[in-house]
XYZ file of C-alpha atoms in Angstrom:
123
model
C 147.576 152.614 142.601
C 149.519 154.064 145.506
C 151.801 151.713 147.406
C 150.167 152.714 150.672
C 146.580 153.258 149.665
C 143.969 154.885 151.864
C 141.265 152.866 150.110
C 138.752 151.790 152.730
C 140.488 153.606 155.608
C 138.331 155.649 157.975
C 140.155 158.930 158.623
C 138.964 161.452 161.186
C 139.572 165.095 160.279
C 139.565 167.571 163.171
C 140.105 171.068 161.793
C 138.382 174.371 162.577
C 139.415 176.187 159.385
C 136.570 175.400 156.979
C 138.540 175.721 153.744
C 141.367 173.517 154.998
C 138.937 170.937 156.383
C 137.117 170.867 153.050
C 140.368 170.497 151.109
C 141.500 167.626 153.347
C 138.087 165.989 152.983
C 138.236 166.180 149.189
C 141.822 164.929 148.889
C 141.354 162.036 151.308
C 138.152 161.038 149.513
C 139.970 161.055 146.154
C 142.527 158.690 147.716
C 139.736 156.290 148.679
C 139.382 157.117 152.367
C 136.110 157.442 154.194
C 136.326 160.807 155.935
C 134.859 161.110 159.409
C 133.926 164.676 160.226
C 135.358 167.108 159.742
C 134.967 168.157 163.355
C 135.593 171.831 163.970
C 135.369 171.903 167.761
C 136.920 169.946 170.585
C 133.440 168.839 171.684
C 132.608 167.496 168.211
C 135.976 165.732 168.013
C 135.495 164.026 171.384
C 131.978 162.981 170.365
C 133.178 161.443 167.084
C 136.087 159.665 168.765
C 133.696 158.167 171.312
C 130.933 157.253 168.872
C 132.668 156.044 165.711
C 133.147 152.291 165.688
C 136.110 152.432 163.325
C 138.804 155.086 163.069
C 141.985 154.027 161.251
C 143.792 157.343 161.609
C 143.239 161.014 162.351
C 144.400 164.508 161.461
C 144.133 166.718 164.518
C 144.536 170.498 164.538
C 146.228 171.482 167.813
C 144.114 174.597 168.362
C 140.372 174.403 167.804
C 138.766 177.804 168.170
C 141.043 178.722 171.039
C 140.874 175.332 172.782
C 143.811 172.942 172.858
C 142.916 169.650 171.192
C 144.993 167.551 173.588
C 141.944 165.883 175.226
C 140.998 164.582 171.759
C 144.575 163.378 171.269
C 144.371 161.576 174.607
C 141.101 159.932 173.536
C 142.688 158.780 170.266
C 145.703 157.449 172.155
C 143.376 155.578 174.530
C 141.711 153.934 171.519
C 145.151 153.219 169.981
C 144.262 155.248 166.884
C 147.306 156.663 165.075
C 147.104 160.390 164.437
C 149.114 163.415 163.434
C 148.934 167.023 164.512
C 148.642 170.101 162.323
C 149.517 173.445 163.848
C 150.765 176.944 163.334
C 152.576 176.681 166.680
C 156.049 175.260 167.197
C 156.980 172.089 169.041
C 157.312 173.954 172.368
C 153.511 174.017 172.912
C 153.280 170.255 172.646
C 152.999 168.233 175.859
C 155.885 165.789 176.243
C 153.506 162.819 176.037
C 153.049 163.658 172.342
C 156.756 163.996 171.526
C 156.621 161.045 169.103
C 153.531 162.221 167.200
C 154.029 163.548 163.667
C 153.674 167.341 163.643
C 152.827 169.072 160.355
C 153.286 172.825 160.510
C 150.814 175.210 158.921
C 150.479 176.372 156.297
C 150.223 172.719 155.381
C 150.952 171.054 152.093
C 148.066 168.705 151.276
C 150.356 166.210 149.528
C 152.627 166.055 152.597
C 149.646 165.589 154.891
C 148.180 162.749 152.842
C 151.585 161.054 152.676
C 151.926 161.432 156.460
C 148.438 159.950 156.917
C 149.399 156.974 154.751
C 152.520 156.564 156.874
C 150.761 156.605 160.255
C 147.946 154.318 159.087
C 150.278 151.686 157.626
C 153.034 151.670 160.277
């Protein structure tokens, strides 16, 4: 058993690339997490953040079909839900209010992402 298990954790996946979203869904499920989503649009992400009773952590793609995902990040912050960003962009596109948020650059490594999710959920 992993030291920092995701067993029973509710993890929101916000990713517009279907194959990546599916891969994250499968890997998080294998690790025992309940996956919320995946949401592929900013609108779907905002809806899930507002409607889900429990979110223990989130993976948030910075760009969702040409829309910045920062309103979703703000909603997660408001709910005090820990999250990380995935992006193909560099740190310069990130608003300063998110300077302390974990940023995983694409192409992502699924093992690194799941380890980062364990970190944010348990710290």
